[in-house]
Amino acid sequence: MASRWDYLFETKPVPLMDHLLEEVAKLLAKDLQQWPPPVQELDLEVGGQYAPLFTEPTPRPARAVYDEALRLSRWELAREHDAYDDYMRNKRYLERGLAPTDRLTLLFLNRWIVDQMLGLGESTDGRVNRRLMLQCLDRLEARMRVVQTPIS
């Protein structure tokens, strides 16, 4: 009869990078559960357009806004500039069920996610490259689907 601990001896070790990506996805999913997600500082010259999201009470965005922000972030990290440009220029987010008023929130979440990924790459001296950042986004998206969050 097998001990309840035998499975630990039979499991394969998790590579360090996989563990890191999973932990990052877990932290980002937790950050995205609050609205707005935590921002260390807001440079009004660069990100001043997003100031209303922090200075005025804004309702939590719909789940579709988060999904579309992940789509844009994926395109940006994969350097699929034509897809990103076409999406924004032709307001494809409206076809995805977003309202015109969701544009600012969509752009903010996209910027926040991409900044988190690029910051991860920078803090690991490039060991987390764009390919791994995309894998991390996949894990984040899966976590956001599974975890019952208050996102509508």
Coordinates of N, CA and C in Angstrom, one line a residue:
M1 N 0.8 -1.2 0.0 CA 0.0 0.0 0.0 C 0.9 1.2 0.0
A2 N 0.6 2.1 -0.9 CA 1.4 3.3 -1.0 C 1.1 4.4 0.1
S3 N 2.1 5.0 0.5 CA 2.0 6.0 1.5 C 1.4 7.3 0.8
R4 N 0.8 8.1 1.6 CA 0.2 9.3 1.1 C 1.3 10.3 0.6
W5 N 2.6 10.0 1.0 CA 3.7 10.9 0.6 C 4.4 10.4 -0.6
D6 N 4.1 9.2 -1.1 CA 4.8 8.6 -2.2 C 4.8 9.4 -3.5
Y7 N 3.6 10.1 -3.6 CA 3.5 10.9 -4.9 C 4.5 12.0 -4.9
L8 N 5.0 12.5 -3.7 CA 6.0 13.5 -3.7 C 7.3 13.0 -4.3
F9 N 7.6 11.8 -4.0 CA 8.9 11.2 -4.6 C 8.8 10.9 -6.1
E10 N 7.5 10.7 -6.5 CA 7.3 10.4 -7.9 C 7.1 11.6 -8.8
T11 N 6.9 12.7 -8.2 CA 6.7 13.9 -9.1 C 8.0 14.4 -9.6
K12 N 7.9 15.1 -10.7 CA 9.1 15.6 -11.3 C 9.3 17.0 -10.7
P13 N 10.5 17.4 -10.6 CA 10.8 18.8 -10.0 C 10.3 19.8 -11.0
V14 N 9.8 20.9 -10.5 CA 9.3 22.0 -11.4 C 10.5 22.9 -11.7
P15 N 10.7 23.2 -13.0 CA 11.8 24.1 -13.3 C 11.6 25.5 -12.7
L16 N 12.7 26.1 -12.3 CA 12.6 27.4 -11.6 C 11.9 28.4 -12.4
M17 N 12.1 28.5 -13.7 CA 11.4 29.5 -14.6 C 9.9 29.2 -14.6
D18 N 9.5 28.0 -14.6 CA 8.0 27.7 -14.6 C 7.4 28.2 -13.2
H19 N 8.2 27.9 -12.2 CA 7.7 28.3 -10.8 C 7.6 29.9 -10.8
L20 N 8.6 30.5 -11.3 CA 8.6 32.0 -11.3 C 7.4 32.5 -12.1
L21 N 7.2 32.0 -13.3 CA 6.1 32.5 -14.1 C 4.7 32.3 -13.4
E22 N 4.6 31.1 -12.7 CA 3.4 30.8 -12.0 C 3.2 31.8 -10.9
E23 N 4.2 32.1 -10.1 CA 4.1 33.0 -9.0 C 3.8 34.4 -9.5
V24 N 4.4 34.9 -10.6 CA 4.2 36.2 -11.1 C 2.7 36.3 -11.5
A25 N 2.2 35.2 -12.2 CA 0.8 35.2 -12.7 C -0.1 35.3 -11.5
K26 N 0.2 34.6 -10.4 CA -0.6 34.6 -9.2 C -0.6 36.0 -8.6
L27 N 0.5 36.7 -8.5 CA 0.6 38.0 -7.9 C -0.2 39.0 -8.8
L28 N 0.0 38.9 -10.1 CA -0.7 39.9 -11.0 C -2.2 39.7 -10.9
A29 N -2.7 38.4 -10.9 CA -4.1 38.1 -10.8 C -4.6 38.7 -9.5
K30 N -3.9 38.6 -8.4 CA -4.3 39.2 -7.1 C -4.4 40.8 -7.3
D31 N -3.4 41.4 -7.9 CA -3.4 42.8 -8.1 C -4.6 43.3 -8.9
L32 N -4.9 42.5 -9.9 CA -6.0 42.8 -10.8 C -7.4 42.6 -10.2
Q33 N -7.4 42.0 -9.0 CA -8.7 41.8 -8.3 C -9.2 43.1 -7.7
Q34 N -8.2 44.1 -7.5 CA -8.6 45.4 -6.9 C -8.6 46.4 -8.1
W35 N -9.5 47.4 -7.9 CA -9.6 48.4 -8.9 C -9.3 49.8 -8.2
P36 N -8.5 50.6 -8.8 CA -7.5 50.2 -9.9 C -6.4 49.4 -9.3
P37 N -5.7 48.7 -10.2 CA -4.6 47.9 -9.7 C -3.5 48.8 -9.1
P38 N -2.7 48.3 -8.2 CA -1.7 49.2 -7.6 C -0.7 49.8 -8.6
V39 N -0.5 51.1 -8.4 CA 0.5 51.8 -9.2 C 1.5 52.5 -8.2
Q40 N 2.8 52.3 -8.5 CA 3.7 52.9 -7.6 C 3.7 54.4 -7.7
E41 N 3.7 54.9 -8.9 CA 3.6 56.4 -9.1 C 3.0 56.7 -10.4
L42 N 2.4 57.8 -10.6 CA 1.8 58.2 -11.8 C 2.5 59.5 -12.3
D43 N 3.2 59.3 -13.4 CA 3.9 60.5 -14.0 C 2.9 61.2 -14.8
L44 N 2.5 62.4 -14.4 CA 1.4 63.1 -15.1 C 1.8 63.6 -16.5
E45 N 3.1 63.7 -16.8 CA 3.5 64.1 -18.1 C 3.3 62.9 -19.1
V46 N 3.7 61.7 -18.6 CA 3.6 60.5 -19.4 C 2.2 59.9 -19.3
G47 N 1.7 59.6 -18.1 CA 0.5 58.9 -17.9 C -0.7 59.8 -17.4
G48 N -0.6 61.1 -17.7 CA -1.6 62.0 -17.2 C -3.0 61.7 -17.7
Q49 N -3.1 61.1 -18.9 CA -4.4 60.7 -19.4 C -5.1 59.8 -18.5
Y50 N -4.4 59.0 -17.7 CA -5.0 58.0 -16.8 C -5.4 58.6 -15.5
A51 N -5.0 59.8 -15.2 CA -5.3 60.5 -13.9 C -6.8 60.4 -13.5
P52 N -7.7 60.5 -14.4 CA -9.1 60.4 -13.9 C -9.5 59.1 -13.3
L53 N -8.8 58.0 -13.7 CA -9.0 56.7 -13.1 C -8.7 56.7 -11.6
F54 N -7.8 57.6 -11.2 CA -7.3 57.6 -9.8 C -7.9 58.8 -9.0
T55 N -8.3 59.8 -9.7 CA -8.7 61.0 -9.0 C -10.3 61.0 -8.8
E56 N -10.9 60.3 -9.7 CA -12.4 60.3 -9.7 C -12.8 58.9 -9.3
P57 N -13.9 58.7 -8.6 CA -14.4 57.3 -8.4 C -14.9 56.7 -9.7
T58 N -14.3 55.6 -10.1 CA -14.7 54.9 -11.3 C -15.1 53.5 -10.9
P59 N -16.1 53.0 -11.6 CA -16.6 51.7 -11.3 C -15.6 50.6 -11.8
R60 N -15.6 49.5 -11.2 CA -14.7 48.4 -11.7 C -15.1 48.0 -13.1
P61 N -14.1 47.9 -14.0 CA -14.4 47.6 -15.4 C -15.1 46.2 -15.6
A62 N -15.8 46.0 -16.6 CA -16.4 44.7 -16.9 C -15.3 43.7 -17.3
R63 N -15.6 42.5 -17.1 CA -14.7 41.4 -17.4 C -14.1 41.5 -18.8
A64 N -14.9 41.9 -19.7 CA -14.5 42.0 -21.1 C -13.4 43.0 -21.3
V65 N -13.3 44.0 -20.5 CA -12.2 45.0 -20.6 C -10.9 44.3 -20.2
Y66 N -10.9 43.5 -19.2 CA -9.7 42.8 -18.8 C -9.3 41.8 -19.9
D67 N -10.2 41.1 -20.5 CA -9.9 40.2 -21.5 C -9.3 40.9 -22.7
E68 N -9.8 42.0 -23.1 CA -9.3 42.8 -24.2 C -8.0 43.4 -23.9
A69 N -7.8 43.8 -22.7 CA -6.5 44.3 -22.3 C -5.4 43.3 -22.4
L70 N -5.7 42.0 -22.0 CA -4.8 40.9 -22.2 C -4.5 40.7 -23.6
R71 N -5.5 40.8 -24.5 CA -5.3 40.6 -25.9 C -4.3 41.7 -26.4
L72 N -4.5 42.9 -26.1 CA -3.6 44.0 -26.5 C -2.2 43.8 -26.0
S73 N -2.1 43.4 -24.7 CA -0.8 43.2 -24.1 C -0.1 42.1 -24.8
R74 N -0.8 41.0 -25.2 CA -0.2 39.9 -25.9 C 0.4 40.4 -27.2
W75 N -0.4 41.2 -28.0 CA 0.0 41.7 -29.2 C 1.3 42.6 -29.1
E76 N 1.2 43.4 -28.1 CA 2.3 44.4 -27.8 C 3.6 43.6 -27.5
L77 N 3.5 42.6 -26.6 CA 4.7 41.9 -26.3 C 5.2 41.0 -27.4
A78 N 4.3 40.6 -28.3 CA 4.7 39.8 -29.4 C 5.2 40.6 -30.6
R79 N 5.1 41.9 -30.4 CA 5.4 42.9 -31.4 C 4.6 42.8 -32.7
E80 N 3.3 42.5 -32.4 CA 2.3 42.4 -33.5 C 1.7 43.8 -33.7
H81 N 2.5 44.7 -34.1 CA 2.0 46.1 -34.2 C 0.9 46.3 -35.1
D82 N 0.9 45.6 -36.2 CA -0.2 45.8 -37.2 C -1.6 45.4 -36.6
A83 N -1.6 44.3 -35.9 CA -2.8 43.8 -35.2 C -3.3 44.8 -34.2
Y84 N -2.3 45.3 -33.4 CA -2.7 46.3 -32.4 C -3.2 47.6 -33.0
D85 N -2.5 48.1 -34.0 CA -2.9 49.3 -34.7 C -4.3 49.2 -35.3
D86 N -4.5 48.1 -36.0 CA -5.8 47.8 -36.6 C -6.9 47.8 -35.6
Y87 N -6.7 47.1 -34.5 CA -7.7 47.0 -33.4 C -8.0 48.4 -32.9
M88 N -7.1 49.2 -32.6 CA -7.3 50.5 -32.0 C -7.9 51.5 -33.1
R89 N -7.3 51.5 -34.2 CA -7.7 52.5 -35.3 C -9.1 52.2 -35.7
N90 N -9.5 51.0 -35.8 CA -10.9 50.6 -36.2 C -11.8 50.3 -35.1
K91 N -11.4 50.7 -33.9 CA -12.2 50.5 -32.7 C -12.9 49.2 -32.6
R92 N -12.0 48.1 -32.8 CA -12.5 46.8 -32.7 C -13.0 46.4 -31.3
Y93 N -12.6 47.1 -30.3 CA -13.1 46.8 -29.0 C -14.6 47.0 -28.9
L94 N -15.1 47.9 -29.7 CA -16.6 48.1 -29.8 C -17.3 46.8 -30.3
E95 N -16.6 46.1 -31.2 CA -17.2 44.8 -31.7 C -17.1 43.7 -30.7
R96 N -16.2 43.9 -29.7 CA -16.1 42.9 -28.6 C -16.9 43.2 -27.4
G97 N -17.9 44.1 -27.6 CA -18.8 44.4 -26.5 C -18.4 45.5 -25.5
L98 N -17.3 46.2 -25.8 CA -16.9 47.3 -24.9 C -17.6 48.6 -25.4
A99 N -17.8 49.4 -24.4 CA -18.4 50.7 -24.7 C -17.3 51.7 -25.1
P100 N -17.7 52.8 -25.8 CA -16.6 53.8 -26.1 C -16.0 54.4 -24.8
T101 N -16.7 54.4 -23.7 CA -16.2 54.9 -22.5 C -15.2 54.0 -21.8
D102 N -15.1 52.7 -22.3 CA -14.1 51.7 -21.8 C -12.7 51.9 -22.4
R103 N -12.6 52.8 -23.4 CA -11.3 52.9 -24.1 C -10.2 53.3 -23.1
L104 N -10.4 54.3 -22.3 CA -9.3 54.7 -21.3 C -8.9 53.6 -20.4
T105 N -9.9 52.9 -19.8 CA -9.6 51.8 -18.9 C -8.9 50.7 -19.6
L106 N -9.3 50.4 -20.9 CA -8.7 49.4 -21.7 C -7.2 49.7 -21.9
L107 N -6.9 50.9 -22.3 CA -5.6 51.4 -22.5 C -4.7 51.4 -21.2
F108 N -5.3 51.8 -20.1 CA -4.6 51.7 -18.8 C -4.3 50.3 -18.5
L109 N -5.2 49.4 -18.5 CA -4.9 48.0 -18.1 C -3.9 47.4 -19.0
N110 N -4.0 47.7 -20.3 CA -3.0 47.2 -21.3 C -1.6 47.7 -20.9
R111 N -1.5 49.0 -20.6 CA -0.2 49.6 -20.2 C 0.3 49.0 -18.9
W112 N -0.6 48.8 -17.9 CA -0.2 48.3 -16.6 C 0.4 46.9 -16.8
I113 N -0.3 46.0 -17.6 CA 0.1 44.7 -17.8 C 1.4 44.6 -18.5
V114 N 1.6 45.4 -19.5 CA 2.8 45.4 -20.3 C 4.0 45.9 -19.4
D115 N 3.7 47.0 -18.7 CA 4.8 47.5 -17.8 C 5.2 46.4 -16.7
Q116 N 4.2 45.7 -16.2 CA 4.6 44.6 -15.3 C 5.5 43.6 -15.9
M117 N 5.1 43.2 -17.1 CA 5.9 42.2 -17.8 C 7.3 42.7 -18.2
L118 N 7.4 43.9 -18.7 CA 8.7 44.5 -19.0 C 9.5 44.7 -17.8
G119 N 8.9 45.1 -16.7 CA 9.6 45.2 -15.4 C 10.2 43.9 -14.9
L120 N 9.4 42.8 -15.1 CA 9.9 41.5 -14.8 C 11.1 41.1 -15.6
G121 N 11.1 41.4 -16.9 CA 12.2 41.1 -17.8 C 13.4 41.9 -17.4
E122 N 13.2 43.2 -17.0 CA 14.3 44.0 -16.6 C 14.9 43.6 -15.2
S123 N 14.1 43.2 -14.3 CA 14.6 42.8 -13.0 C 15.3 41.4 -13.0
T124 N 15.0 40.6 -14.1 CA 15.7 39.4 -14.2 C 16.9 39.4 -15.2
D125 N 17.3 40.7 -15.5 CA 18.4 40.9 -16.5 C 18.1 40.2 -17.8
G126 N 16.9 40.2 -18.3 CA 16.5 39.7 -19.6 C 16.3 38.2 -19.6
R127 N 16.5 37.5 -18.5 CA 16.2 36.0 -18.5 C 14.8 35.7 -18.8
V128 N 13.9 36.6 -18.3 CA 12.5 36.4 -18.7 C 12.3 37.3 -20.0
N129 N 12.4 36.6 -21.1 CA 12.3 37.3 -22.4 C 10.8 37.4 -22.8
R130 N 10.6 38.0 -24.0 CA 9.2 38.2 -24.4 C 8.4 36.9 -24.6
R131 N 9.1 35.9 -25.0 CA 8.4 34.6 -25.2 C 7.9 34.1 -23.8
L132 N 8.8 34.2 -22.8 CA 8.3 33.8 -21.5 C 7.3 34.8 -20.9
M133 N 7.4 36.0 -21.3 CA 6.3 37.0 -20.8 C 5.0 36.6 -21.4
L134 N 5.0 36.1 -22.6 CA 3.7 35.7 -23.2 C 3.2 34.4 -22.5
Q135 N 4.1 33.6 -22.1 CA 3.7 32.4 -21.3 C 3.1 32.8 -20.0
C136 N 3.7 33.8 -19.4 CA 3.2 34.4 -18.1 C 1.8 34.9 -18.3
L137 N 1.6 35.6 -19.4 CA 0.2 36.2 -19.7 C -0.8 35.0 -19.9
D138 N -0.4 33.9 -20.5 CA -1.3 32.8 -20.6 C -1.7 32.3 -19.3
R139 N -0.7 32.2 -18.4 CA -1.0 31.7 -17.0 C -1.9 32.7 -16.2
L140 N -1.6 34.0 -16.5 CA -2.5 35.0 -15.8 C -3.9 34.9 -16.3
E141 N -4.1 34.8 -17.6 CA -5.4 34.7 -18.2 C -6.1 33.4 -17.6
A142 N -5.4 32.3 -17.5 CA -6.0 31.1 -17.0 C -6.4 31.3 -15.5
R143 N -5.6 32.0 -14.8 CA -5.9 32.2 -13.4 C -7.1 33.1 -13.2
M144 N -7.2 34.1 -14.1 CA -8.3 35.0 -14.0 C -9.6 34.3 -14.4
R145 N -9.5 33.3 -15.3 CA -10.7 32.5 -15.7 C -11.2 31.6 -14.5
V146 N -10.2 31.0 -13.9 CA -10.5 30.0 -12.8 C -10.9 30.6 -11.5
V147 N -10.2 31.7 -11.1 CA -10.4 32.3 -9.8 C -11.7 33.1 -9.9
Q148 N -12.6 32.8 -9.0 CA -13.8 33.6 -8.9 C -13.5 35.0 -8.4
T149 N -13.4 35.9 -9.3 CA -13.1 37.3 -8.9 C -14.3 38.1 -9.0
P150 N -14.3 39.3 -8.3 CA -15.5 40.1 -8.4 C -15.6 40.9 -9.7
I151 N -14.8 40.5 -10.7 CA -14.9 41.2 -12.0 C -16.2 40.7 -12.6
S152 N -17.0 41.6 -13.1 CA -18.3 41.3 -13.6 C -18.1 40.8 -15.1

